[in-house]
PDB file of C-alpha atoms in Angstrom:
ATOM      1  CA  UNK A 331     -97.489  57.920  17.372  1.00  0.00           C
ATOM      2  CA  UNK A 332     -98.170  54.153  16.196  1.00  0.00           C
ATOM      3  CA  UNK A 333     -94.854  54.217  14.516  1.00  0.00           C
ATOM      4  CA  UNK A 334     -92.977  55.803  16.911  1.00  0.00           C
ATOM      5  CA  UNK A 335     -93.640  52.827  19.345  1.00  0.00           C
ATOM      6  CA  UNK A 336     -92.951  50.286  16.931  1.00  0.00           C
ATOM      7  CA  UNK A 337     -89.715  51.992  15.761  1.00  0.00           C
ATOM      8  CA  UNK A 338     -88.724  52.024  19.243  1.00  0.00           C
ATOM      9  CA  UNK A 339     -89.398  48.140  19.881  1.00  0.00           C
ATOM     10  CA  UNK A 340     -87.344  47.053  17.304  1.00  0.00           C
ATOM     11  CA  UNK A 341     -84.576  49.252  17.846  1.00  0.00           C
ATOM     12  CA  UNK A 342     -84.761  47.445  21.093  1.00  0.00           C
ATOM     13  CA  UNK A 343     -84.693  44.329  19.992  1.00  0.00           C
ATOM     14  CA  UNK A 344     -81.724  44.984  17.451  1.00  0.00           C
ATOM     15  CA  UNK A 345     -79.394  46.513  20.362  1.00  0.00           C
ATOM     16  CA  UNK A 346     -80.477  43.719  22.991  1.00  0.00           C
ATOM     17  CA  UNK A 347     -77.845  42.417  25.962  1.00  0.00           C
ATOM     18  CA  UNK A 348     -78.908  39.287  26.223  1.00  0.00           C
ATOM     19  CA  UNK A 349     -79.373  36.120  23.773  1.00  0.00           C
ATOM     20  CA  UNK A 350     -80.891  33.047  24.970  1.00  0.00           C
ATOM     21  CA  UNK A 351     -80.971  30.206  22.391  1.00  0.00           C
ATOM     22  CA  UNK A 352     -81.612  26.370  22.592  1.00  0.00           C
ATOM     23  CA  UNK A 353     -80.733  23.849  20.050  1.00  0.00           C
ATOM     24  CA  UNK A 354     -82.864  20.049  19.959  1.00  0.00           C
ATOM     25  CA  UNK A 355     -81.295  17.508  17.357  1.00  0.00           C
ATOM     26  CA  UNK A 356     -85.022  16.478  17.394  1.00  0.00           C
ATOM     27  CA  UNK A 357     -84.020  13.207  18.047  1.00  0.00           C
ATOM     28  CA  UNK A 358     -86.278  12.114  20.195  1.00  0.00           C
ATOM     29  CA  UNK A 359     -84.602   9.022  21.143  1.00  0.00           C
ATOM     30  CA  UNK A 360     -84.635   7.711  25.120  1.00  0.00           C
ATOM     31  CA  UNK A 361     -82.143   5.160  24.439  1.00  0.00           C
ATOM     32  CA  UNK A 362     -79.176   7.651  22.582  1.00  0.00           C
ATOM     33  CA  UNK A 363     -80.414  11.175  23.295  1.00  0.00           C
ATOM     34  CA  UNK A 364     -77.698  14.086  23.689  1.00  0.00           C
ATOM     35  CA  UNK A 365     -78.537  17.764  24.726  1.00  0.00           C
ATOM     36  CA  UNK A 366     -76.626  20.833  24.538  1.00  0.00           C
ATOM     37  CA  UNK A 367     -77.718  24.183  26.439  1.00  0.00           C
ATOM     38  CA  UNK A 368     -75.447  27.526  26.325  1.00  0.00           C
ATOM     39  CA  UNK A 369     -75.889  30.098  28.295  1.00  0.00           C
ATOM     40  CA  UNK A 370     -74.153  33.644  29.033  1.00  0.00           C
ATOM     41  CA  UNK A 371     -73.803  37.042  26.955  1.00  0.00           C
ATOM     42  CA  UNK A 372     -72.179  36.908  23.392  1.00  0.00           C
ATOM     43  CA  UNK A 373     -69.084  39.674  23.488  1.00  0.00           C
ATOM     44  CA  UNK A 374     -68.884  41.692  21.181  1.00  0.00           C
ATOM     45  CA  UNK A 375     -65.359  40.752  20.892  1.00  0.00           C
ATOM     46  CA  UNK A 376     -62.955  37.835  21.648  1.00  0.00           C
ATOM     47  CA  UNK A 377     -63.724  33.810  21.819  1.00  0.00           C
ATOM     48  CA  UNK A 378     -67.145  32.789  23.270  1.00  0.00           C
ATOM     49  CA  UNK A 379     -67.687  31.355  26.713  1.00  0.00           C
ATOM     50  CA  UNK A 380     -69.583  28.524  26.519  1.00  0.00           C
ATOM     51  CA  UNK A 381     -70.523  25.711  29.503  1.00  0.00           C
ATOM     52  CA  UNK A 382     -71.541  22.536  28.326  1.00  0.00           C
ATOM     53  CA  UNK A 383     -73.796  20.084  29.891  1.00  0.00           C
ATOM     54  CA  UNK A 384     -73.852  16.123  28.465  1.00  0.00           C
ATOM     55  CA  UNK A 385     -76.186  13.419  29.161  1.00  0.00           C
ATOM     56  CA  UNK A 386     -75.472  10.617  27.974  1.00  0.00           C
ATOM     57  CA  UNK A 387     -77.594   7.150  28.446  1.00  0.00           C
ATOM     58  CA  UNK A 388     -77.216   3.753  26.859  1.00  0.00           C
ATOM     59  CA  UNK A 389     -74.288   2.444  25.108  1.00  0.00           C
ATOM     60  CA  UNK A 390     -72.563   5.448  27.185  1.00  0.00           C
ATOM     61  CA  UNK A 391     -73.553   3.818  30.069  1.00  0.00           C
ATOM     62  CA  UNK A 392     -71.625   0.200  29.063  1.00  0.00           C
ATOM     63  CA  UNK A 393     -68.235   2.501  28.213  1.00  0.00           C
ATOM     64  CA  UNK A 394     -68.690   3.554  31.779  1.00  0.00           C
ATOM     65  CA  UNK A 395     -69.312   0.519  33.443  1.00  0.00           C
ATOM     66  CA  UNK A 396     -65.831  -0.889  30.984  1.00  0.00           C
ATOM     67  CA  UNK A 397     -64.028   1.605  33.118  1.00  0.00           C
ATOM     68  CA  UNK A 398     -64.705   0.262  36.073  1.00  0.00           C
ATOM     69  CA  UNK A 399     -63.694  -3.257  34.827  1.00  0.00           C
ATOM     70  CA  UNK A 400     -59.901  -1.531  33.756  1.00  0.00           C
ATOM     71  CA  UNK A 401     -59.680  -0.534  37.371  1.00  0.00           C
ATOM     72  CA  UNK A 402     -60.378  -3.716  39.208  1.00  0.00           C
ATOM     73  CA  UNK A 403     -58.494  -5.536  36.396  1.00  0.00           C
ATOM     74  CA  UNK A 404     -55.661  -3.214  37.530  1.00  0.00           C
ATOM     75  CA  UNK A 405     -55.199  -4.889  41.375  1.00  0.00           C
ATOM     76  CA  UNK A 406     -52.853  -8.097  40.852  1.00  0.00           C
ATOM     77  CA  UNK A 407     -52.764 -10.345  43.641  1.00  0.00           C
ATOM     78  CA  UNK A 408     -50.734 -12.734  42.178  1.00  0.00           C
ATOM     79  CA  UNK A 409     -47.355 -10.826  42.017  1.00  0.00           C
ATOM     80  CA  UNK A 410     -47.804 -10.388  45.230  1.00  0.00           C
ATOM     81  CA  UNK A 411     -48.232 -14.416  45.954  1.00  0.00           C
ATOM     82  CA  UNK A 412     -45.645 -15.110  43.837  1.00  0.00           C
ATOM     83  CA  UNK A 413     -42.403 -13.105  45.307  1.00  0.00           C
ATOM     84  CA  UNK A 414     -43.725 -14.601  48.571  1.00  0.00           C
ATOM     85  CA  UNK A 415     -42.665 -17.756  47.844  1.00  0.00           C
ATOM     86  CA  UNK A 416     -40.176 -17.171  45.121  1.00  0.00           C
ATOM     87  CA  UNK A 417     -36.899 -19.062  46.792  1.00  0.00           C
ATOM     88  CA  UNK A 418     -38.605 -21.190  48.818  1.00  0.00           C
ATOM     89  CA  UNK A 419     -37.584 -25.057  47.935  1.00  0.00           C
ATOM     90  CA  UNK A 420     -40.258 -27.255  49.676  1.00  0.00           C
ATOM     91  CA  UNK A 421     -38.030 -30.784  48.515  1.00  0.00           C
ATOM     92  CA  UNK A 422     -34.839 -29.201  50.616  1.00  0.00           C
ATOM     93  CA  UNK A 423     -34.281 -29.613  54.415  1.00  0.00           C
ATOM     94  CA  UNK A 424     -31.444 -28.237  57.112  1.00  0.00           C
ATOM     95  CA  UNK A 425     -30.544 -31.978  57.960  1.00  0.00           C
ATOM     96  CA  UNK A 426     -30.636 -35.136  55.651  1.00  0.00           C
ATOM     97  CA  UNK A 427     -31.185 -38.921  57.031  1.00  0.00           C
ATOM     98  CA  UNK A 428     -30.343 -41.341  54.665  1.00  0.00           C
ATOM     99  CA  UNK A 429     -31.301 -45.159  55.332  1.00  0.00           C
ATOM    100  CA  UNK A 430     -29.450 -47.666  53.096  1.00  0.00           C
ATOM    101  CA  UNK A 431     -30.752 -50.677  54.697  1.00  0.00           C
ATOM    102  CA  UNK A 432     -30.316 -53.132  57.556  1.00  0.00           C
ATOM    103  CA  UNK A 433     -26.741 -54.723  58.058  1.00  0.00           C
ATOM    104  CA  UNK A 434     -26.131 -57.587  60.739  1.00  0.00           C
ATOM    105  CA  UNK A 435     -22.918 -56.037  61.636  1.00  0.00           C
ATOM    106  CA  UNK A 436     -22.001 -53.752  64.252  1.00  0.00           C
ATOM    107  CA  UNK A 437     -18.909 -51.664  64.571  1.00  0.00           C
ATOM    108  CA  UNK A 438     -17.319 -49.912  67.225  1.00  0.00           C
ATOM    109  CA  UNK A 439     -14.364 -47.552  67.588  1.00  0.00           C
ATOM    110  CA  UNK A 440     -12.898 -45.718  70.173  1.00  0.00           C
ATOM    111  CA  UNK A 441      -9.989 -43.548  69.721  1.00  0.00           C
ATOM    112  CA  UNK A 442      -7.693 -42.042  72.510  1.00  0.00           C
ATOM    113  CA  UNK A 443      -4.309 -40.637  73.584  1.00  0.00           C
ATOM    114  CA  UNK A 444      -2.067 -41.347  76.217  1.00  0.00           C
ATOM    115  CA  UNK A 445      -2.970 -44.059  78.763  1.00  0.00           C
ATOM    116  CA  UNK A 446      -5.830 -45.119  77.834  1.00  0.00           C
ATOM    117  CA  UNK A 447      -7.313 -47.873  75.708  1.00  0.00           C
ATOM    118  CA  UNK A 448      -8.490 -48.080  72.255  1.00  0.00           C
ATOM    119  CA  UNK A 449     -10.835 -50.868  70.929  1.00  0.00           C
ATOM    120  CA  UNK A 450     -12.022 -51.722  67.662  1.00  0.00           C
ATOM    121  CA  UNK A 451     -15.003 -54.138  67.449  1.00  0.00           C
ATOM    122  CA  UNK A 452     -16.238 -54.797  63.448  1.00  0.00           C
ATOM    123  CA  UNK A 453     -19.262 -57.464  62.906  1.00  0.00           C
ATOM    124  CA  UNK A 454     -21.490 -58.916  65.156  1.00  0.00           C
ATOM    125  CA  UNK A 455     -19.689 -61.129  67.439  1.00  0.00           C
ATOM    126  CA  UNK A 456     -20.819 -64.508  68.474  1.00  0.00           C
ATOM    127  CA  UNK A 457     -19.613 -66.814  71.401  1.00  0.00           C
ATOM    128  CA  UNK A 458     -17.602 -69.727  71.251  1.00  0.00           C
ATOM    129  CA  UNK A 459     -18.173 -72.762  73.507  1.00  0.00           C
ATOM    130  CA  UNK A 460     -14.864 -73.542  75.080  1.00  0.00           C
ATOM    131  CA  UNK A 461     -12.931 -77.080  75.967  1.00  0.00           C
ATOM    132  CA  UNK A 462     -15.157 -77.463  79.210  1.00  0.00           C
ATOM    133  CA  UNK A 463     -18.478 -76.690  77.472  1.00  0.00           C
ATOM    134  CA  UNK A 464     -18.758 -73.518  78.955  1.00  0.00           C
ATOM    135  CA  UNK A 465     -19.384 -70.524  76.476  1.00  0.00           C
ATOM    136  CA  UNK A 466     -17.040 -68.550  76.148  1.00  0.00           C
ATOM    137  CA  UNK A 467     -17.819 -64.979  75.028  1.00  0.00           C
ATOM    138  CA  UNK A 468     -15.952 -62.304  72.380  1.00  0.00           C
ATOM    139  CA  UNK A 469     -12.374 -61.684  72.516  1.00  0.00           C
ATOM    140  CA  UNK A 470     -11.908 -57.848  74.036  1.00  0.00           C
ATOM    141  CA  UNK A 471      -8.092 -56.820  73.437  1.00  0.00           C
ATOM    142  CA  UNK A 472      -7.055 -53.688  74.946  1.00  0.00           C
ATOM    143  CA  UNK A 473      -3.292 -51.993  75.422  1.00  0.00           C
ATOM    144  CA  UNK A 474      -1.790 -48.913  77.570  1.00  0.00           C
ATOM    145  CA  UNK A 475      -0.152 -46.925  74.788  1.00  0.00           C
ATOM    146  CA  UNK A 476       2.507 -44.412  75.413  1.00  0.00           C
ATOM    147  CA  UNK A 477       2.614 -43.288  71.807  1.00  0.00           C
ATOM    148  CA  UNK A 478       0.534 -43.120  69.498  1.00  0.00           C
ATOM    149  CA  UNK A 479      -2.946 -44.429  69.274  1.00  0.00           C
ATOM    150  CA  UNK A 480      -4.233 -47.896  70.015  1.00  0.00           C
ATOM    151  CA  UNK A 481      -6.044 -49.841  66.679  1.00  0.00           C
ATOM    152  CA  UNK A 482      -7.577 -53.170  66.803  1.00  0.00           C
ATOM    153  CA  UNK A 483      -9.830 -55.875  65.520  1.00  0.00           C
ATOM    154  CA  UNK A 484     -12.559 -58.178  66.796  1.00  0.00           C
ATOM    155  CA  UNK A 485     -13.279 -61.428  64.328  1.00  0.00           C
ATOM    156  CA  UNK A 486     -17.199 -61.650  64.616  1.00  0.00           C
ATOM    157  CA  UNK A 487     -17.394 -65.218  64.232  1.00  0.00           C
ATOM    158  CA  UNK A 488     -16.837 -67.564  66.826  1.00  0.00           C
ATOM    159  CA  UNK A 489     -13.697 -69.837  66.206  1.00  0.00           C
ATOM    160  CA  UNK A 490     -12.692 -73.236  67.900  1.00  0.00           C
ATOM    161  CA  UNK A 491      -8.945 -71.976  67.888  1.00  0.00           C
ATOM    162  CA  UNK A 492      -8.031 -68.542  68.312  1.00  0.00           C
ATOM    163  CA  UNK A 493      -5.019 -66.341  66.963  1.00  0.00           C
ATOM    164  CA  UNK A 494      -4.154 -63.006  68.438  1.00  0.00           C
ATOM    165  CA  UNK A 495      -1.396 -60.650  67.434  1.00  0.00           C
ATOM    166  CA  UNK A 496      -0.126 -57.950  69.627  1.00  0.00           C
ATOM    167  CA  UNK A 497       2.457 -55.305  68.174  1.00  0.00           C
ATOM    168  CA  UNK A 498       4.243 -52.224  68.616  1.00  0.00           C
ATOM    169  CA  UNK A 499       7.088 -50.283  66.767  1.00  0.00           C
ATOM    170  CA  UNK A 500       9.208 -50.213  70.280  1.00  0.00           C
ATOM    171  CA  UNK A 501       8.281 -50.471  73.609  1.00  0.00           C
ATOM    172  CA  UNK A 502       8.200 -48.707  76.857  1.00  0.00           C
ATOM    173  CA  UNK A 503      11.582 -49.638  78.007  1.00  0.00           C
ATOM    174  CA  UNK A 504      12.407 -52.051  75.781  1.00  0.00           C
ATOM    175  CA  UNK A 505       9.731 -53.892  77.835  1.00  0.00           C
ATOM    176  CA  UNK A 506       6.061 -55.227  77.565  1.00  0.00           C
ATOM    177  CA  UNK A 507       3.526 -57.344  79.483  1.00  0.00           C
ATOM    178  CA  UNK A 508       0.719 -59.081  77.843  1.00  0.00           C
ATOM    179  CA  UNK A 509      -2.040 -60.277  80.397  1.00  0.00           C
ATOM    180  CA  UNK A 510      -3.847 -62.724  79.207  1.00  0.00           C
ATOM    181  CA  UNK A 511      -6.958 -64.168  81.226  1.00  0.00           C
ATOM    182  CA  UNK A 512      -9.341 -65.449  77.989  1.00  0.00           C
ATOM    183  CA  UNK A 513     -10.328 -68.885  79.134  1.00  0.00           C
ATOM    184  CA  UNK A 514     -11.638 -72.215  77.910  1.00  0.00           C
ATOM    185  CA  UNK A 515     -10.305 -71.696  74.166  1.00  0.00           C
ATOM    186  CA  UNK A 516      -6.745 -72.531  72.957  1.00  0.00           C
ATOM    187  CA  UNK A 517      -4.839 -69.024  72.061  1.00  0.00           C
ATOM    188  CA  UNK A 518      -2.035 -68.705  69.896  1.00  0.00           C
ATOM    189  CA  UNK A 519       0.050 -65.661  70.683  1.00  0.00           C
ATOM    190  CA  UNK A 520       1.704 -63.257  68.069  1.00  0.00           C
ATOM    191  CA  UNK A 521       4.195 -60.702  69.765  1.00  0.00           C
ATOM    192  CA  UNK A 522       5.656 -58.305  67.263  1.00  0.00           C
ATOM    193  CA  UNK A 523       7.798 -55.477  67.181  1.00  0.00           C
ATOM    194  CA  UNK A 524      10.459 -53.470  64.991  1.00  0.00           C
ATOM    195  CA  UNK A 525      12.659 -52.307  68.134  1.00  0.00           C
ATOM    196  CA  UNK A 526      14.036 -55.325  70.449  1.00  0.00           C
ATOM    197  CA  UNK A 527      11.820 -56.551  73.385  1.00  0.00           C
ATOM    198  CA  UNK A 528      11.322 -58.232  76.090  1.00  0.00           C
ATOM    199  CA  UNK A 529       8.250 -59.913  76.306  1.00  0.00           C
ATOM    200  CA  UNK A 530       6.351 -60.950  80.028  1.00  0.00           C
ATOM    201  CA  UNK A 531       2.937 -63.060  79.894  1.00  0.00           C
ATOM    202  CA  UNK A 532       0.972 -63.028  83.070  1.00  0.00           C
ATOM    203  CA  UNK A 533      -1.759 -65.797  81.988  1.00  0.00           C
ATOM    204  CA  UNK A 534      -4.416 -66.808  84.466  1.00  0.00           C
ATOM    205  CA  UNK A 535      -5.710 -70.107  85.081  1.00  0.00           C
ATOM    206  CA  UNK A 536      -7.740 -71.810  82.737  1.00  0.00           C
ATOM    207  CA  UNK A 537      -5.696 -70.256  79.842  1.00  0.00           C
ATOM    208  CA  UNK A 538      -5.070 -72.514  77.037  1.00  0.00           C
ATOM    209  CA  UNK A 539      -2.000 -70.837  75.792  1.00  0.00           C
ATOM    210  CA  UNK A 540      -0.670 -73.700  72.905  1.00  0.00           C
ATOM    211  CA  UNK A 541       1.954 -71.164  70.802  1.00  0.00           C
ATOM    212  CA  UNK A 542       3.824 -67.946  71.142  1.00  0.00           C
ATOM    213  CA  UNK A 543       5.203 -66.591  67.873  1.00  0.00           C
ATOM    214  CA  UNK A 544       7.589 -63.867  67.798  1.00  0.00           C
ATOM    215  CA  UNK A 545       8.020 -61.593  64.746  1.00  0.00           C
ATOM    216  CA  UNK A 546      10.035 -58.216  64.271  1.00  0.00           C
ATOM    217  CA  UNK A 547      12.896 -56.780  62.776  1.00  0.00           C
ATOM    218  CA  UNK A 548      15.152 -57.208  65.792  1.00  0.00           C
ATOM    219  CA  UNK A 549      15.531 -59.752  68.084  1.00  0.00           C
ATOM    220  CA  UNK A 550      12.833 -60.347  71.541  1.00  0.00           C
ATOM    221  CA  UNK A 551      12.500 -62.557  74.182  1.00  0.00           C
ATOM    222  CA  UNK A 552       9.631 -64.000  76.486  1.00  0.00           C
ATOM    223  CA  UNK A 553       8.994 -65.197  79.635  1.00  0.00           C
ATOM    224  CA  UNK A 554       5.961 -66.805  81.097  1.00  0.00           C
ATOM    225  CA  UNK A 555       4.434 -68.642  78.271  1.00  0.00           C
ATOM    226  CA  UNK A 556       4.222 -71.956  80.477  1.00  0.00           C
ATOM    227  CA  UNK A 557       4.229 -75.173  78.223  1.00  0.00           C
ATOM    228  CA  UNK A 558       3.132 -73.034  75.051  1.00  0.00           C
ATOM    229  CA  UNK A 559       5.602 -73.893  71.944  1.00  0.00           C
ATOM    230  CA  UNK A 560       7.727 -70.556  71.365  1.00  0.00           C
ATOM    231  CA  UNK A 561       8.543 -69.946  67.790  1.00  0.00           C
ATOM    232  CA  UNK A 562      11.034 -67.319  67.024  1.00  0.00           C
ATOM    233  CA  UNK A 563      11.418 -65.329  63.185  1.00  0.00           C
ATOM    234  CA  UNK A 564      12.397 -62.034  65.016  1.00  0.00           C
ATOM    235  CA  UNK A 565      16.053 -60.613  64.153  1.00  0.00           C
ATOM    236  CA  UNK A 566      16.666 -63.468  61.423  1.00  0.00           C
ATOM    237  CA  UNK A 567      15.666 -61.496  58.233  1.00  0.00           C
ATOM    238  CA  UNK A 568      12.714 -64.125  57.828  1.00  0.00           C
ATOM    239  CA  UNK A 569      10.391 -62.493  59.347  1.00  0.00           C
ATOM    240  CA  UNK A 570       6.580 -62.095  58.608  1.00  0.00           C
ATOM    241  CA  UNK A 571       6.787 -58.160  58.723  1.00  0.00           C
ATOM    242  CA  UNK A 572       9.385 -56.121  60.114  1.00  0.00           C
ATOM    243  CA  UNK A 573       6.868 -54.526  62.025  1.00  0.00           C
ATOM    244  CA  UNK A 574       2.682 -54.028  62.383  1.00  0.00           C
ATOM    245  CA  UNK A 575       1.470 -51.139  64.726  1.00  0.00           C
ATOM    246  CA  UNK A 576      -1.817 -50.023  63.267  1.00  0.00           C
ATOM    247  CA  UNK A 577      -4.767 -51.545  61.476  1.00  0.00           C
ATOM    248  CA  UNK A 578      -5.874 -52.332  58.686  1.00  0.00           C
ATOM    249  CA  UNK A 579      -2.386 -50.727  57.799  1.00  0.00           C
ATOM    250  CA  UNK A 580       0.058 -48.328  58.183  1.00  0.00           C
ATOM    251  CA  UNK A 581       2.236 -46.024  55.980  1.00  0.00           C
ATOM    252  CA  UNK A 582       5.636 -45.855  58.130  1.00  0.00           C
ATOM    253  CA  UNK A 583       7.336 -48.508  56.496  1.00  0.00           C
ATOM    254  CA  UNK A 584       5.136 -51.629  58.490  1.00  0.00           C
ATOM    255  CA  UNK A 585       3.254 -54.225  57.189  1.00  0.00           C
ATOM    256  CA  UNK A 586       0.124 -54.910  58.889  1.00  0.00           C
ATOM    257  CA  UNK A 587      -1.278 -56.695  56.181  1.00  0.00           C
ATOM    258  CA  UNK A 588       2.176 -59.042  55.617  1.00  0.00           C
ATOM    259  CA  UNK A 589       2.005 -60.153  59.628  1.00  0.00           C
ATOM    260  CA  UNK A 590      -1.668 -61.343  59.248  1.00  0.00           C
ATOM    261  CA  UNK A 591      -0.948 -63.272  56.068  1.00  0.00           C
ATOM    262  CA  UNK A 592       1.891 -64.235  57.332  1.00  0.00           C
ATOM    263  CA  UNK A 593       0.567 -65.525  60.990  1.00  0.00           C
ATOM    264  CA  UNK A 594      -2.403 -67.072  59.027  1.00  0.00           C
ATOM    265  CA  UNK A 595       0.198 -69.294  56.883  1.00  0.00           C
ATOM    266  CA  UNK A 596       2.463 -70.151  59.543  1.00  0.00           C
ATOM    267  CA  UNK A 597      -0.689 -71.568  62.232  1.00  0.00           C
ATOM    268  CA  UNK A 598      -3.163 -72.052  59.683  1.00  0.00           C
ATOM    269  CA  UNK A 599      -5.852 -70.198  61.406  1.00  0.00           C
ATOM    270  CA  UNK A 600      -7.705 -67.082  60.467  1.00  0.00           C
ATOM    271  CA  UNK A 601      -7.128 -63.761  62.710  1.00  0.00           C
ATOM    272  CA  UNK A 602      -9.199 -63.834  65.460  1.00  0.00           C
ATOM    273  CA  UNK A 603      -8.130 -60.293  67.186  1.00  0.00           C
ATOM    274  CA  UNK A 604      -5.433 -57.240  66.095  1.00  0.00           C
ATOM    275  CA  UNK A 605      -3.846 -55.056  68.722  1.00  0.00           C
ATOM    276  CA  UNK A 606      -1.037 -52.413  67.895  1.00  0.00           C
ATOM    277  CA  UNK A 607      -0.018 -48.956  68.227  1.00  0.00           C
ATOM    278  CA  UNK A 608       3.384 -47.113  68.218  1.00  0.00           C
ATOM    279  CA  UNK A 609       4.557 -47.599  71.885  1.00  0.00           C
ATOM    280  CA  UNK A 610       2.973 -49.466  74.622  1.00  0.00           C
ATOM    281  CA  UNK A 611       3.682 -50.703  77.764  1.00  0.00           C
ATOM    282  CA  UNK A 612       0.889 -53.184  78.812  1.00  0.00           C
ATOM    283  CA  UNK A 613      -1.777 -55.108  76.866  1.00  0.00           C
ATOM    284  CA  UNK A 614      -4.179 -57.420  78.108  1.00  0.00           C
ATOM    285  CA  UNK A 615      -6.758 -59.875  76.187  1.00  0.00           C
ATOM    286  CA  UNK A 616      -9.671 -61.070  78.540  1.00  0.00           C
TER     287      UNK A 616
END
């Protein structure tokens, strides 16, 4: 009966379901230990099913802690700084001011059409005492222009004796007053003009009018110029310039630059004012 029992035991163990078994490297080391458990029933056929549980401690530990390092390393804030300002110029500006120093001088211009007048003022002027002591202050020259735009010229520095030129390429008419009400300083007068004309001064009192010179291609006149000497080069072919309407100079066949030199030999003074444009009717000089 004894071996009937034991017969049947091992038969049981032989033809068993289950199998539990569990494998130690026998290590025994806390700082790199690794353990491996499998469980579940071994088929009699086909792959084996195993789940697999790792612990890992140690240098496993640093690899882990490396991986966190590849994902921070990962965020780049600097890309982002950089397209921001990418483009932007920091030397540049929408409006430039550029300062190239202090200059005594001071000029002026105002340009119109029609009836209206058009002054030119370059340099600081200064005043000029006059015959009677009194001071007398900068030339203004002004003009009613029917065509064309009025140019002119201011002389800056005071002079003892002053020469004006006034001069069209025709005017209004075939006629032209000159008022003249500048005081206290002797004047001399340059009338000039391609077209014939007939010149009328209107002088006020106290003007020192002393000559009258008039210059053009054809032949003027004047009237008014009280005990001022009257020299005459118009219509002659000796001319200074056949004709001056615009400053500094003109490309219609004038010669603003010939009249001045030409003035400036003749009187021997230096330009003291310039007044011109293509037609006018009036000018003045206060």
């Amino acid at each position: 009966m004894l071996r009937e029992v034991l017969l049947f035991t091992l038969l049981l163990a032989a033809c068993g379901d289950d199998s539990i078994a569990t494998t130690d490297d026998g290590s025994g080391s806390s700082g790199n230990s690794s353990t491996t458990t499998t469980t579940g029933p071994t088929p009699t056929t086909g792959d084996t099913t195993t789940t697999t549980t790792t612990t890992s401690t140690g240098s496993d530990s640093d690899a882990s802690s490396s991986a966190g390092d590849t994902t921070t390393t990962g965020t780049t804030t600097t890309s982002t700084s950089e397209t921001t300002t990418q483009g932007v110029d920091t030397s540049s500006s929408s409006s430039t001011t550029t300062t190239t120093g202090t200059t005594a001088e001071e000029t002026t211009t105002t340009t119109t059409t029609g009836e209206t007048t058009t002054t030119t003022t370059t340099g600081e002027t200064t005043d000029t005492t006059g015959d009677t002591g009194e001071v007398v202050g900068p030339p203004v020259p002004a003009g009613l222009c029917t065509m064309g735009v009025l140019t002119s010229f201011v002389e800056p520095m005071a002079q003892a004796e002053e020469l004006h030129i006034i001069g069209v390429y025709q005017a209004t008419g075939n006629a032209l007053t000159v008022d003249v009400a500048r005081t206290d300083v002797p004047l001399t007068l340059v009338l000039s003009s391609y077209e014939p004309v007939a010149f009328t001064l209107n002088l006020a009192p106290g003007v020192l009018l002393e000559h009258v010179i008039l210059n053009g291609y054809n032949t003027h006149t004047v009237q008014g110029q009280g005990a001022a000497t009257v020299t005459d080069v118009s219509g002659q072919f000796n001319f200074y310039a056949a004709c001056a309407y615009e400053w500094p100079e003109d490309d219609g066949g004038c010669n603003t630059p010939g009249l001045v030199a030409g003035a400036e030999a003749a009187t021997g003074l230096s330009l003291t004012t310039f007044a011109a444009c293509y037609e006018g009717s009036s000018f003045s000089l206060d």
